[in-house]
């Protein structure tokens, strides 16, 4: 497999964690992502990923994009060490937590949104930061409430990491980058610390990628 990735991309981080949890080997292809990047709009890349976003996973003849779809694909194609629980209720709970981050939170904090606030709407820097802090904190506080419903144990759902933990860790990374105060989110913080100590999460961590500064 090959993964188009950028160390600072929260969405690529999700896929790196899933691949590492499943012990699947891949070749990273480092793409300059983030604000001002033009690599993602080149025709060759758009043919693989029509959104022009990171990540894209190549598995054989398949070019897969959208991180949630990639996580679901990996679980279907490589079912060992599942990212979803077996029971329908548990699967729905984990998917709901993942969607709070993937659908309701991350899109509002993506670099292209900030580019628009900055370049098109000319919003001052401190207001851009306020926007980022607000949506990050709001999404993570929804997760904090969901973690209080009795289904949580060592991880977001039970005693092995799932898609929900992948979502939580990837968004805490984004939130920390913009200085969100995590003090009011004790459950989120505890699960983040537990996950970050696991070998798969260490291997996938932004600072441990080949394109991270100093590597
Ligand atoms: N919904 C997409 C979001 C992907 C996404 O926003 N990727 C960001 C990096 S985290 C990106 O490529 N940013 C470059 C840009 O916005 O131009 C997914 O889950 O894969």
Coordinates of C-alpha atoms and ligand atoms in Angstrom, one line a residue:
X1 CA 0.0 0.0 0.0
X2 CA 1.0 3.6 -0.5
X3 CA -0.3 6.5 1.5
X4 CA -0.2 10.2 0.4
X5 CA 0.4 11.9 3.7
X6 CA 1.5 15.0 5.4
X7 CA 2.8 14.9 9.0
X8 CA 0.5 17.7 10.2
X9 CA -2.6 16.5 8.5
X10 CA -5.2 15.3 11.1
X11 CA -7.0 13.3 8.4
X12 CA -3.8 11.5 7.3
X13 CA -3.0 10.9 11.0
X14 CA -6.3 8.9 11.3
X15 CA -5.3 6.6 8.4
X16 CA -1.7 6.2 9.7
X17 CA -3.1 5.1 13.1
X18 CA -5.5 2.6 11.5
X19 CA -2.7 1.1 9.4
X20 CA -0.4 0.8 12.4
X21 CA -3.1 -0.7 14.6
X22 CA -3.7 -3.3 11.9
X23 CA 0.0 -3.8 11.5
X24 CA -0.3 -3.1 7.7
X25 CA 2.8 -2.0 6.0
X26 CA 2.7 1.0 3.6
X27 CA 5.0 3.3 1.7
X28 CA 4.5 7.0 2.8
X29 CA 4.4 9.5 -0.1
X30 CA 4.9 12.9 1.5
X31 CA 2.9 15.7 0.0
X32 CA 3.3 19.3 1.0
X33 CA -0.1 19.9 2.5
X34 CA -1.6 22.7 4.6
X35 CA -2.1 26.4 3.8
X36 CA -0.8 27.6 0.5
X37 CA 0.0 24.2 -0.9
X38 CA -0.5 23.7 -4.6
X39 CA 0.7 20.0 -4.9
X40 CA -2.8 18.8 -4.1
X41 CA -4.4 20.5 -7.1
X42 CA -2.1 18.9 -9.7
X43 CA -4.0 16.9 -12.3
X44 CA -2.2 13.6 -11.4
X45 CA -3.2 13.9 -7.8
X46 CA -6.8 15.1 -8.5
X47 CA -7.2 11.9 -10.6
X48 CA -6.6 9.9 -7.5
X49 CA -8.5 12.2 -5.1
X50 CA -11.0 14.5 -6.7
X51 CA -11.2 16.7 -3.5
X52 CA -7.5 17.5 -3.8
X53 CA -7.0 16.7 -0.1
X54 CA -4.8 14.4 2.0
X55 CA -5.0 11.5 2.6
X56 CA -5.2 9.1 -0.4
X57 CA -4.5 5.4 0.1
X58 CA -3.5 3.2 -2.8
X59 CA -4.2 -0.5 -2.3
X60 CA -3.5 -2.4 -5.5
X61 CA -5.7 -0.9 -8.2
X62 CA -7.8 1.1 -5.7
X63 CA -7.2 4.8 -5.0
X64 CA -9.2 5.5 -1.8
X65 CA -10.0 8.9 -0.4
X66 CA -12.0 10.4 2.5
X67 CA -10.5 9.2 5.8
X68 CA -13.7 7.7 7.2
X69 CA -14.2 5.7 4.0
X70 CA -10.6 4.5 4.2
X71 CA -11.0 3.4 7.8
X72 CA -14.1 1.5 6.9
X73 CA -12.4 0.0 3.9
X74 CA -9.4 -1.2 6.0
X75 CA -11.8 -2.8 8.5
X76 CA -13.7 -4.6 5.7
X77 CA -10.6 -5.7 3.7
X78 CA -8.3 -6.4 6.6
X79 CA -10.7 -7.5 9.5
X80 CA -8.0 -8.5 12.0
X81 CA -7.7 -6.1 14.9
X82 CA -11.1 -4.5 14.1
X83 CA -11.6 -0.7 14.4
X84 CA -15.3 -1.2 15.2
X85 CA -17.0 -3.4 17.8
X86 CA -19.0 -6.4 16.8
X87 CA -22.5 -5.4 18.0
X88 CA -24.7 -3.0 16.0
X89 CA -25.3 -0.7 19.0
X90 CA -21.6 -0.5 19.7
X91 CA -20.8 0.1 16.0
X92 CA -23.3 2.9 15.9
X93 CA -21.9 4.5 19.1
X94 CA -18.3 4.4 17.8
X95 CA -19.4 5.7 14.3
X96 CA -21.3 8.5 16.0
X97 CA -18.2 9.6 18.0
X98 CA -16.1 9.4 14.9
X99 CA -18.6 11.5 12.9
X100 CA -18.7 14.2 15.6
X101 CA -15.1 14.8 14.7
X102 CA -15.0 13.8 11.0
X103 CA -18.2 15.5 10.0
X104 CA -19.0 18.2 12.6
X105 CA -15.7 19.4 13.8
X106 CA -12.7 18.9 11.5
X107 CA -14.2 20.4 8.4
X108 CA -14.6 23.7 10.3
X109 CA -11.0 23.7 11.3
X110 CA -9.4 22.7 8.0
X111 CA -6.7 24.8 6.5
X112 CA -8.8 25.7 3.4
X113 CA -11.5 27.2 5.7
X114 CA -8.9 29.3 7.4
X115 CA -7.4 30.3 4.0
X116 CA -10.9 31.5 3.1
X117 CA -11.4 33.4 6.3
X118 CA -8.0 35.0 5.8
X119 CA -7.7 35.6 2.1
X120 CA -11.3 36.2 1.1
X121 CA -12.9 37.5 4.2
X122 CA -9.8 39.3 5.5
X123 CA -10.5 38.2 9.1
X124 CA -7.8 39.3 11.5
X125 CA -5.4 36.6 12.8
X126 CA -6.8 36.7 16.4
X127 CA -10.3 36.2 15.1
X128 CA -9.1 33.3 12.9
X129 CA -7.6 31.7 16.1
X130 CA -10.8 32.4 18.0
X131 CA -12.8 30.5 15.2
X132 CA -10.4 27.6 15.4
X133 CA -10.4 27.4 19.2
X134 CA -14.2 27.6 19.3
X135 CA -15.0 24.8 16.8
X136 CA -12.3 22.5 18.2
X137 CA -13.4 23.0 21.8
X138 CA -17.1 22.5 20.8
X139 CA -16.4 19.2 19.0
X140 CA -14.3 17.8 21.8
X141 CA -16.8 18.8 24.4
X142 CA -19.5 16.9 22.6
X143 CA -17.1 13.9 22.7
X144 CA -16.5 14.5 26.4
X145 CA -20.3 14.3 27.0
X146 CA -20.7 11.1 24.8
X147 CA -17.9 9.5 26.8
X148 CA -20.0 9.8 29.9
X149 CA -22.8 7.4 28.8
X150 CA -21.5 4.1 30.3
X151 CA -19.9 2.6 27.1
X152 CA -16.5 4.0 27.8
X153 CA -13.7 1.9 29.5
X154 CA -10.0 2.1 28.8
X155 CA -10.8 3.6 25.4
X156 CA -13.7 5.4 24.0
X157 CA -15.6 2.1 23.6
X158 CA -14.5 -0.8 25.7
X159 CA -11.0 -2.1 26.1
X160 CA -9.5 -1.9 22.7
X161 CA -9.0 1.1 20.4
X162 CA -11.6 1.9 17.8
X163 CA -12.3 4.5 15.2
X164 CA -13.6 6.7 18.0
X165 CA -10.1 6.8 19.6
X166 CA -8.6 7.5 16.2
X167 CA -11.0 10.4 15.8
X168 CA -10.3 11.7 19.3
X169 CA -6.5 11.6 19.0
X170 CA -6.4 13.2 15.6
X171 CA -8.6 16.1 16.7
X172 CA -6.8 16.7 20.0
X173 CA -3.7 17.0 17.9
X174 CA -5.4 19.8 15.9
X175 CA -6.8 21.4 19.0
X176 CA -3.5 21.5 20.8
X177 CA -1.9 23.2 17.7
X178 CA -4.3 26.1 18.1
X179 CA -4.0 26.3 21.9
X180 CA -7.4 24.9 23.0
X181 CA -7.6 24.5 26.8
X182 CA -8.1 20.8 27.4
X183 CA -8.6 21.2 31.2
X184 CA -12.4 21.0 31.0
X185 CA -12.2 17.7 29.1
X186 CA -10.8 15.1 31.6
X187 CA -12.2 12.0 29.8
X188 CA -10.9 13.2 26.4
X189 CA -7.5 13.9 28.0
X190 CA -7.2 10.5 29.7
X191 CA -8.0 8.6 26.6
X192 CA -5.7 10.7 24.5
X193 CA -2.8 10.0 27.0
X194 CA -3.6 6.2 27.0
X195 CA -3.7 6.0 23.2
X196 CA -0.6 8.1 22.7
X197 CA 1.4 5.6 24.7
X198 CA 0.5 2.7 22.4
X199 CA 3.1 1.6 19.8
X200 CA 0.7 2.1 16.9
X201 CA -0.1 5.6 17.9
X202 CA 3.6 6.4 18.5
X203 CA 4.4 5.1 15.0
X204 CA 1.6 7.2 13.5
X205 CA 2.4 10.4 15.5
X206 CA 3.0 13.6 13.5
X207 CA 6.4 14.2 15.1
X208 CA 7.6 10.7 14.1
X209 CA 6.9 11.0 10.4
X210 CA 9.7 11.2 7.8
X211 CA 8.5 14.7 6.6
X212 CA 8.4 16.2 10.2
X213 CA 11.0 18.9 10.8
X214 CA 14.2 17.4 12.0
X215 CA 13.6 13.8 10.7
Ligands
LIG1 N1 -13.0 14.8 4.8 C1 -11.6 14.7 4.3 C2 -10.8 15.8 4.8 C3 -9.4 15.8 4.3 C4 -8.7 17.1 4.7 O1 -9.3 18.1 5.0 N2 -7.4 17.1 4.5 C5 -6.6 18.3 4.8 C6 -5.5 17.9 5.7 S1 -6.1 17.4 7.3 C7 -6.0 18.8 3.5 O2 -5.8 18.1 2.6 N3 -5.8 20.1 3.5 C8 -5.3 20.8 2.4 C9 -6.3 21.8 1.9 O3 -7.3 22.1 2.6 O4 -6.1 22.4 0.8 C10 -11.1 13.3 4.9 O5 -11.5 12.9 5.9 O6 -10.2 12.7 4.2

